[in-house]
Coordinates of C-alpha atoms in Angstrom, one line a residue:
X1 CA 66.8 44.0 -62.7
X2 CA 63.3 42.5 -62.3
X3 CA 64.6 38.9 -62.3
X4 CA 68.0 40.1 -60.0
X5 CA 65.3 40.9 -57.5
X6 CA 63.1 37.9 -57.8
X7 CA 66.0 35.8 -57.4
X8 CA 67.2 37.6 -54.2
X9 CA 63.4 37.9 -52.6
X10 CA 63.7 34.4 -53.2
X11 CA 66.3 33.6 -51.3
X12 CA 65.0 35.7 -48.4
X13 CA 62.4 33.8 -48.0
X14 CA 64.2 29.9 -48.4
X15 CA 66.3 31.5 -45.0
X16 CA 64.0 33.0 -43.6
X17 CA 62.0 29.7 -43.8
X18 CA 65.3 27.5 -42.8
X19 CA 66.2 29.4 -39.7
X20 CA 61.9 29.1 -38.5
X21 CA 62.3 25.1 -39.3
X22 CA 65.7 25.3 -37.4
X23 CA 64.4 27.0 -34.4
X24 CA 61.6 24.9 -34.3
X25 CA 63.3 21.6 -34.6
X26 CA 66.0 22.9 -31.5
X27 CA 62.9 24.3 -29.1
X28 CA 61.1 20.6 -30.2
X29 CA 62.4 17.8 -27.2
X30 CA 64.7 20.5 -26.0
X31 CA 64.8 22.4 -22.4
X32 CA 65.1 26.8 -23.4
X33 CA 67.1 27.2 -20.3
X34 CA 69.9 24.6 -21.2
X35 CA 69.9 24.9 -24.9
X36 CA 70.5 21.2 -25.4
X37 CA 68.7 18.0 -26.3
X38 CA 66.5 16.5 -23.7
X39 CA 67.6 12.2 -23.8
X40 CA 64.9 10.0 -21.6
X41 CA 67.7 8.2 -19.9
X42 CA 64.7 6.1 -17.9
X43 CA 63.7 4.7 -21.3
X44 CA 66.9 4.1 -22.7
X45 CA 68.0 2.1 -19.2
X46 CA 66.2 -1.5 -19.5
X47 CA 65.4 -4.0 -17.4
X48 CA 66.9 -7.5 -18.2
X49 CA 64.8 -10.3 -16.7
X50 CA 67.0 -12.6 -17.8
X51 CA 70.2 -11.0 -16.0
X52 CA 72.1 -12.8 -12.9
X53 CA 70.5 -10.2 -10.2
X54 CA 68.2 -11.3 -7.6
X55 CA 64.9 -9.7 -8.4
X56 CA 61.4 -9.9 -6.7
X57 CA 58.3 -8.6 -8.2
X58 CA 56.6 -6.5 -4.8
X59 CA 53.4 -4.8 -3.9
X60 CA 53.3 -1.0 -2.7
X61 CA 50.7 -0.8 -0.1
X62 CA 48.5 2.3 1.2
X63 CA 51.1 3.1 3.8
X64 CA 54.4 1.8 1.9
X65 CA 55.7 5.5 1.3
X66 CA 58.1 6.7 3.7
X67 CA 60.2 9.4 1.3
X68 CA 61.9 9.7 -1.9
X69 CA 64.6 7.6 -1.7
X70 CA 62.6 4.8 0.7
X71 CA 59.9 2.8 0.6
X72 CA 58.5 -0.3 2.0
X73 CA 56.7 -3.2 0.1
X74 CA 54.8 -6.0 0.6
X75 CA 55.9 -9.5 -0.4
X76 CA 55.1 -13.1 0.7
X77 CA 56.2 -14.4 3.8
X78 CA 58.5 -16.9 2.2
X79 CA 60.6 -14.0 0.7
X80 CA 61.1 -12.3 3.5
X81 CA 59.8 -13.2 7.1
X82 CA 58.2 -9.9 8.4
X83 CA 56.3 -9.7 4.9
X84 CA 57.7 -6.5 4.2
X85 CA 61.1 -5.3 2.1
X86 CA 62.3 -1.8 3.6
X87 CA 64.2 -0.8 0.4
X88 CA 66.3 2.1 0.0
X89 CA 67.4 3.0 -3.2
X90 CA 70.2 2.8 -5.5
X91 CA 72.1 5.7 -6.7
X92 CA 70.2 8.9 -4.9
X93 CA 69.5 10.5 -2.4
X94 CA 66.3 13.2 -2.0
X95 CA 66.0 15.5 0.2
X96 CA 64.6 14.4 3.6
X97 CA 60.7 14.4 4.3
X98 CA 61.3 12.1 7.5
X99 CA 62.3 14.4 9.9
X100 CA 63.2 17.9 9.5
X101 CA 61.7 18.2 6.2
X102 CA 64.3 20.1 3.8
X103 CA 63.5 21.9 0.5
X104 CA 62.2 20.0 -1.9
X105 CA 61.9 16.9 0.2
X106 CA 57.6 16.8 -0.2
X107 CA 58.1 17.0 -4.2
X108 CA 60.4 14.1 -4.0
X109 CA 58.7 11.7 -1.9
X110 CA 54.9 12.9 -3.5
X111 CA 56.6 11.7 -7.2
X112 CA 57.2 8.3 -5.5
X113 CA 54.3 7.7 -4.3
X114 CA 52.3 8.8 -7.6
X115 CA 54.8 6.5 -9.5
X116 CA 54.2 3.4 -7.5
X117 CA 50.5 3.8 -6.1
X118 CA 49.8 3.6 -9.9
X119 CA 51.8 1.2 -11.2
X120 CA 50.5 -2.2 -12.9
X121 CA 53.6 -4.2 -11.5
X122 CA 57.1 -3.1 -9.5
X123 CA 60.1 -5.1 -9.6
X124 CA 63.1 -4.8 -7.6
X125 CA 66.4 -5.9 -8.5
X126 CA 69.9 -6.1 -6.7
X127 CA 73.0 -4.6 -7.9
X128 CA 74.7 -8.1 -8.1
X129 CA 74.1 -11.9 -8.0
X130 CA 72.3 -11.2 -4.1
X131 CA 70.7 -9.4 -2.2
X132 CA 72.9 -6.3 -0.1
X133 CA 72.1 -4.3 2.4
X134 CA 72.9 -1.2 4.3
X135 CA 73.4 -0.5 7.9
X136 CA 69.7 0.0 9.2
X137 CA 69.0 -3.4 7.5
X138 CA 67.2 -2.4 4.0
X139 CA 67.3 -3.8 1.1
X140 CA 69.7 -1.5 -1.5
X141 CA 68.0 -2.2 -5.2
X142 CA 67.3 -0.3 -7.6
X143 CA 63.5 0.1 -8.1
X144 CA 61.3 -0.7 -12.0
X145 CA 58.0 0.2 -12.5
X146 CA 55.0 -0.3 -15.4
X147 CA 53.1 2.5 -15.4
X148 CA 50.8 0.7 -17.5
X149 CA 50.1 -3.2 -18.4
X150 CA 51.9 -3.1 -21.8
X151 CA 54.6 -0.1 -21.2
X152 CA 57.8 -0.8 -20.1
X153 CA 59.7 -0.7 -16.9
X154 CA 60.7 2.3 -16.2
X155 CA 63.9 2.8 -13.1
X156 CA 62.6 4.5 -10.7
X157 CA 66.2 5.5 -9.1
X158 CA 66.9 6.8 -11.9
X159 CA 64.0 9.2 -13.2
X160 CA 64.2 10.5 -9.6
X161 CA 67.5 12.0 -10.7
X162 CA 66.5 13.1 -14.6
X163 CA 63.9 15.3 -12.7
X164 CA 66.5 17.0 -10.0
X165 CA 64.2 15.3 -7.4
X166 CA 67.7 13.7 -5.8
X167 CA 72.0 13.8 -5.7
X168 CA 74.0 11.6 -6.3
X169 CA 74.3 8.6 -3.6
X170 CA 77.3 7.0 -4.9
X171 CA 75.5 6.9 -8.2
X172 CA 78.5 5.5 -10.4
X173 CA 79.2 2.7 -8.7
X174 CA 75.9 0.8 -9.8
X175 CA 75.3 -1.3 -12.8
X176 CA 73.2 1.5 -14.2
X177 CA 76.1 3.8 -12.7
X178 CA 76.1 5.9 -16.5
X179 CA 72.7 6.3 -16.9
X180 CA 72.7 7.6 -13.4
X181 CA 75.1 10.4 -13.5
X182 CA 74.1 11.3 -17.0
X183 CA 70.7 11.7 -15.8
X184 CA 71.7 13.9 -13.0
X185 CA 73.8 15.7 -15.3
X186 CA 71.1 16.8 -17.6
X187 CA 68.9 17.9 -14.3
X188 CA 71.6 20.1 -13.6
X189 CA 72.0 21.6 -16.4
X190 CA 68.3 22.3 -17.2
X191 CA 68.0 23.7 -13.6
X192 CA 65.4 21.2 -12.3
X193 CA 64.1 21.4 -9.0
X194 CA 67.0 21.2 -6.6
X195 CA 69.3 22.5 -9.0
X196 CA 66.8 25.1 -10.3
X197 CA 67.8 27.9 -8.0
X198 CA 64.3 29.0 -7.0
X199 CA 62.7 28.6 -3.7
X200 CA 60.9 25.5 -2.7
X201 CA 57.1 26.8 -2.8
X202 CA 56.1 24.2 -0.2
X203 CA 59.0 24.6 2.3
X204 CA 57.8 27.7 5.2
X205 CA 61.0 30.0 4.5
X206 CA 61.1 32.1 7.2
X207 CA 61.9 30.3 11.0
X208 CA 59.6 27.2 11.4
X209 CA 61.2 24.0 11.2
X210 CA 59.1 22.1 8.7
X211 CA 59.1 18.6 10.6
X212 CA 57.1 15.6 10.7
X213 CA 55.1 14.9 13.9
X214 CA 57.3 12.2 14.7
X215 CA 60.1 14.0 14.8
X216 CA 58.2 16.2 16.9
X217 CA 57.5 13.8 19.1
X218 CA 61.0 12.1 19.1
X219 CA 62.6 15.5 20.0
X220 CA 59.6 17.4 21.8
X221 CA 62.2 19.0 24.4
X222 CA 64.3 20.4 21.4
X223 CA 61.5 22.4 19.4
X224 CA 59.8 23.6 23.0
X225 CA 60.0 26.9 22.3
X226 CA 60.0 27.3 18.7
X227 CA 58.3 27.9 15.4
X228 CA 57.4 24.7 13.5
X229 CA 55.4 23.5 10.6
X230 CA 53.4 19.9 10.7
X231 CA 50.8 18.3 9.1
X232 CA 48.4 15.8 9.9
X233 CA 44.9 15.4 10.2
X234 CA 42.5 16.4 12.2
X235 CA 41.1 13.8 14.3
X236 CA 38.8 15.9 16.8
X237 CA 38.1 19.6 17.1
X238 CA 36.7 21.2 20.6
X239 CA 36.8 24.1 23.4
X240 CA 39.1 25.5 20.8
X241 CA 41.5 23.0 20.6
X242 CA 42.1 20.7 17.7
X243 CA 44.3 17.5 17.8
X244 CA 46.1 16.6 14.7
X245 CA 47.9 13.0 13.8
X246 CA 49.8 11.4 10.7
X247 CA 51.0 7.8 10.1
X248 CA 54.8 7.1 9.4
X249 CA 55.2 3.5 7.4
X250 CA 58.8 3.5 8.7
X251 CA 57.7 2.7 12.3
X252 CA 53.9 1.9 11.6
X253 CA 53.0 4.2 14.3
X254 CA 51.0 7.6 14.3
X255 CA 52.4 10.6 16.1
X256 CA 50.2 13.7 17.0
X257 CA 50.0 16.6 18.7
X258 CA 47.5 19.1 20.3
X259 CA 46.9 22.6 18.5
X260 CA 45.4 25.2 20.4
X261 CA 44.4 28.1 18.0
X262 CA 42.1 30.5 21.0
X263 CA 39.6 32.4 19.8
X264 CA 40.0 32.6 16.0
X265 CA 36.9 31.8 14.9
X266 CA 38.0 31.5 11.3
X267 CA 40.1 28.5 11.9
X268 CA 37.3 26.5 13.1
X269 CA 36.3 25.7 9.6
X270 CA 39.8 24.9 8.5
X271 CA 40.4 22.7 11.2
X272 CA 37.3 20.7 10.9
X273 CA 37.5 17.0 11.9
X274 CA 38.7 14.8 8.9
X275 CA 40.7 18.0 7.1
X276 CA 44.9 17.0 6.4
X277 CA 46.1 20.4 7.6
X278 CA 49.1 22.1 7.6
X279 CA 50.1 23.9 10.9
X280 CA 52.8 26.7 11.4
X281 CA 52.9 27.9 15.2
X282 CA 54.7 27.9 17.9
X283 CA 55.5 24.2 20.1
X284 CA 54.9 25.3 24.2
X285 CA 54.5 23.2 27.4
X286 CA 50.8 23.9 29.0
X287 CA 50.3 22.1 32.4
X288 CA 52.5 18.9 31.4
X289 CA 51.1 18.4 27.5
X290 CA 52.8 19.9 24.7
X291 CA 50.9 22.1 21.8
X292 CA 51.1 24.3 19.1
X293 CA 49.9 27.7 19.8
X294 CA 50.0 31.3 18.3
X295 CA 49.5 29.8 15.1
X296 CA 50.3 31.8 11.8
X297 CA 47.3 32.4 10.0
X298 CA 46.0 34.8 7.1
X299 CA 42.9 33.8 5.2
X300 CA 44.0 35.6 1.9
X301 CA 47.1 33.3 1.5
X302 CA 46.1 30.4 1.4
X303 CA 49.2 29.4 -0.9
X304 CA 51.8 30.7 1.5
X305 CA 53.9 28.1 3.0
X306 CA 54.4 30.2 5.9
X307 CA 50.4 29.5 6.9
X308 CA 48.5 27.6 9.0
X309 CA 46.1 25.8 5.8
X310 CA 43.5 23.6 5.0
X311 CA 45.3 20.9 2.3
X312 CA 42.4 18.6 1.9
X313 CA 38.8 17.7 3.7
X314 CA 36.7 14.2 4.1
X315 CA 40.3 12.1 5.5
X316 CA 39.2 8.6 7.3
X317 CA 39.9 9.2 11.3
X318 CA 40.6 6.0 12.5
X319 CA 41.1 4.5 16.3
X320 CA 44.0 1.7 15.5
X321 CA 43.7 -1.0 18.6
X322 CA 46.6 -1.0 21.4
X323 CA 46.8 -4.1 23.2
X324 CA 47.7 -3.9 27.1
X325 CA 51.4 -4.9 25.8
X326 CA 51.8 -2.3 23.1
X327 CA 50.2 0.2 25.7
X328 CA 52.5 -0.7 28.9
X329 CA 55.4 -1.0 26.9
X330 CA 58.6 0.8 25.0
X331 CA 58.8 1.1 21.1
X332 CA 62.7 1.3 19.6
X333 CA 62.0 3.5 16.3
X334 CA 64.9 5.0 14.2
X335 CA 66.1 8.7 14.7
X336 CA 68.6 9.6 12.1
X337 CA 71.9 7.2 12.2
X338 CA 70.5 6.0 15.6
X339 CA 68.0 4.8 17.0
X340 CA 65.7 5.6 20.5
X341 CA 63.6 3.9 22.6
X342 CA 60.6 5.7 24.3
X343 CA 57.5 4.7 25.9
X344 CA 54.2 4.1 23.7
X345 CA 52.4 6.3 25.9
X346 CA 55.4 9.0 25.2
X347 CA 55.1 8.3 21.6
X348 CA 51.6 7.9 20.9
X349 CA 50.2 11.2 23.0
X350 CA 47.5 13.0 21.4
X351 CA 46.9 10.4 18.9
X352 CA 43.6 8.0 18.5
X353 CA 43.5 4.4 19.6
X354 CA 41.2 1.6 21.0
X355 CA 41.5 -0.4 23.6
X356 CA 38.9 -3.8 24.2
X357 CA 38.0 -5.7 27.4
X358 CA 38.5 -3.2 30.2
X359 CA 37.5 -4.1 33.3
X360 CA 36.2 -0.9 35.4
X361 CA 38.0 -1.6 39.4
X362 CA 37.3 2.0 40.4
X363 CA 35.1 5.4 39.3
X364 CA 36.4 8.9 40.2
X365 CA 33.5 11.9 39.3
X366 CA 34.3 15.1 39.6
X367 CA 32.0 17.1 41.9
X368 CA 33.4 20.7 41.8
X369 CA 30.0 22.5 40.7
X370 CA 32.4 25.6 39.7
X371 CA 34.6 22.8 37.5
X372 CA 33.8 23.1 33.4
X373 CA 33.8 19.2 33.4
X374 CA 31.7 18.6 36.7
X375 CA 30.1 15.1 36.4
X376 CA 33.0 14.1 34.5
X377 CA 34.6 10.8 35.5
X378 CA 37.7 8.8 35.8
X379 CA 37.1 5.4 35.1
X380 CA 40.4 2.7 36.4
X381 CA 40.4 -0.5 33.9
X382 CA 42.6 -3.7 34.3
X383 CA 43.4 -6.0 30.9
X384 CA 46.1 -8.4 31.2
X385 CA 47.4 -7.4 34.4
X386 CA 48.0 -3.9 33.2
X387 CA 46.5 -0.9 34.5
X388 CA 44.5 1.5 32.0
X389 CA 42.9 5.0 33.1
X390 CA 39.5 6.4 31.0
X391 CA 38.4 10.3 31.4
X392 CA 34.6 11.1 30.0
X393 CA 33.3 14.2 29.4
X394 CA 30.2 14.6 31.2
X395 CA 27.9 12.8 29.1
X396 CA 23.8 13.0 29.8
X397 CA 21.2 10.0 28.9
X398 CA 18.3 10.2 26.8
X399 CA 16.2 12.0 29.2
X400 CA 19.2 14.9 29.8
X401 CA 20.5 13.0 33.3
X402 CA 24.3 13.1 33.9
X403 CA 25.5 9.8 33.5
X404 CA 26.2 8.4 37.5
X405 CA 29.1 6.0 38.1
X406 CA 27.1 3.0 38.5
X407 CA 27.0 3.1 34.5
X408 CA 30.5 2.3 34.1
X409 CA 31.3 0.5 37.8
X410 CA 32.2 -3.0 37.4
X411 CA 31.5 -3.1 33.6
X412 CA 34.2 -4.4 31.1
X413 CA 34.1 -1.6 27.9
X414 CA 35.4 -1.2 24.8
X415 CA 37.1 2.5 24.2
X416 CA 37.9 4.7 21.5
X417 CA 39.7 7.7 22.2
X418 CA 42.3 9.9 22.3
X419 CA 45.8 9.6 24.3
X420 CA 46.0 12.5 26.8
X421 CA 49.2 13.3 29.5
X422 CA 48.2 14.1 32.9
X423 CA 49.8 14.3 35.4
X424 CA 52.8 13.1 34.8
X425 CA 50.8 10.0 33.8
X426 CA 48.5 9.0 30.4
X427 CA 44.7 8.4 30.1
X428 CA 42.7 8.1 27.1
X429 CA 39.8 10.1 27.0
X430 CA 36.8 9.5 26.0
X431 CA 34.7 12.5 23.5
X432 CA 31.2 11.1 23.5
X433 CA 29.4 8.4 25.3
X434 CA 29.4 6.5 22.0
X435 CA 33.2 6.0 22.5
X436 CA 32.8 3.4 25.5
X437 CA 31.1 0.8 24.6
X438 CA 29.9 -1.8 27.5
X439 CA 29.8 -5.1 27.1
X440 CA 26.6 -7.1 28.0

């Protein structure tokens, strides 16, 4: 009986040990929520250097990202004449992060970036013996990167989709057209991301459009009115009013906008110059400019989508030069299938720039003693035949004199500043007397 009971404690044990090494070895390389075997379909996929397809090995620059599924790299001028491929990719499609951002649109185009601004080498490759195209003129290829000297290339199209970052864009049409669907398969099944069911934690749920600032700007009549969320950073901060600006690779413009947030003390600090900040208020019309105003704002969540937030602190503000051309001119920039043609000026409000070799025809001051900016002045510049018009602040000397026109009368200056309306016009104005600079 003894031995009868050995045996069977025995055999209690060997299962109980087989079904812990069978558990283990299915939760091992396995996703809990789908129950099945996790395959790396990005390292399976490989790229053939020796294959028929046109391929070309490109740079991705600072400013190269534009979202997910499009990018923009740098390659010599004997590849392509501009210096630049616009490529959009092969097989997917992410969520947009261009223009009215949509859920999970900042996750897909962040992975991008992170992907290529680390790689040791990208290749692209075409989907047949040349080079194809779609209709806005961009290269269609599928995109390989090294994430390290001696790895291998990994598709970048691809691993998009094995991490429900993107759908399908015609994804079985393509050489890699298995791999692809396969890979979007498996994200769907173990509920990644856009397939996962659960809210986007960066999208504002709850009435702002989350939009870019050149959307904004592209459609500023449409959102007057209404709750939005931007981001940008914050180029100059003042009398309670902060401006805020962010650079789009796709046109190789920036677009701002001003952000009045009153009295709240506590949003000084948050929207110091040099922070990237994320603003949720409402877009109104105040004497001819457009801003953002009753912003939403609660100190104990910073987290909250929903908030007006500091993201990071210690971001470069820079004043990119407008010649008189670019200045006085239109821009044509793409708006979804379309595209619009606007004014610079209209464009380029409330953003930084710099202008050189102004010549000062005329000075306006304001004399108003009961006017805030009394001793301010208007300064009217030529350059290249076109017409250019400065405001200072009221700026003081070394020995505390207001400046007097004869400072700036008949000078030729240098300015950095910001883009203003007025009027039913544009001026640049000027925050300190260290943004003119006269010429000897």
């Amino acid at each position: 009986m003894k031995n009868v009971s050995k045996v069977v404690s025995l055999l209690l044990v060997v299962c109980i040990a087989a079904a812990v090494f069978a558990a283990c070895g299915e939760t091992e390389g396995t996703n809990p929520s789908a129950g099945t075997t996790h395959v790396d379909y990005v390292a399976e996929t490989k790229l053939d250097m020796n294959s028929n397809t046109k391929k070309q090995e490109v740079t991705f620059g600072q400013r190269s990202q534009i979202d997910g599924d499009t990018s923009h790299f740098e390659v010599p001028k004997s590849v392509d004449a501009s210096g630049v491929i616009k490529a959009r990719y092969l097989a997917v499609d992410t969520p947009e992060s261009t223009g009215q951002i949509e859920e999970w649109g900042k996750a897909a185009s962040r992975f991008t970036q992170e992907k290529l601004s680390s790689a040791a080498s990208i290749v692209l490759e075409s989907d047949s013996e040349s080079w194809n195209y779609d209709g806005n003129g961009r290269y269609l290829v599928w995109v390989w990167y090294q994430p390290a000297a001696d790895a291998e290339y990994r598709c970048l199209n691809i691993e998009l989709l094995q991490n429900g970052l993107g759908a399908s864009s015609k994804a079985s049409d393509g050489r890699y057209g298995q791999a692809a669907v396969a890979a979007i398969n498996q994200a769907t099944q173990e509920k990644l991301f856009m397939f996962s069911g659960q809210k986007d934690p960066e999208y504002p749920y709850g009435g702002a459009a989350s939009i870019t600032l050149r959307e904004l700007r592209l459609n500023v009549e449409e959102y007057n009115g209404k709750k939005v969320s931007v981001e940008g950073i914050v180029t100059y901060n003042s009398d309670y009013t902060a401006f805020i600006q962010s650079y789009d690779g796709e046109t190789g413009m920036w677009y701002g906008v001003q952000v009045f947030y009153g009295y709240n003390s506590q949003l000084i600090p948050v929207l110091e110059q040099g922070s990237k900040v994320r603003v949720v208020g409402v877009l109104t019309e105040f004497y001819g400019t457009y801003q953002i105003s009753s912003l939403n704002y609660n100190p104990m969540k910073p987290e909250d989508p929903t908030n007006t937030v500091q993201l990071s602190k210690g971001n470069e503000v820079t004043y990119p030069e407008a010649t008189p051309e670019v200045y006085a001119g239109n821009v044509t920039v793409p708006s979804g299938d379309s595209e619009v043609t606007k004014k610079f000026k209209e464009l380029a409000v409330s953003t930084t720039l710099s202008m050189k070799n102004l010549k000062v025809t005329d000075v306006y001051t304001t004399t108003n003693p009961d006017s805030h900016d009394c001793g301010a002045m208007t300064l009217t510049c030529e350059v290249d035949g076109k017409t250019v018009s400065i405001r200072t602040g009221v700026f003081y000397d070394d020995n505390g004199n207001i400046f007097q026109e004869s400072v700036y009368a008949g000078k030729t200056i240098d300015i950095n500043g910001i883009l203003e309306a007025y009027n039913g016009d544009y001026q640049i104005r000027a925050l300190a007397k260290e943004d003119i600079t006269i010429h000897n």
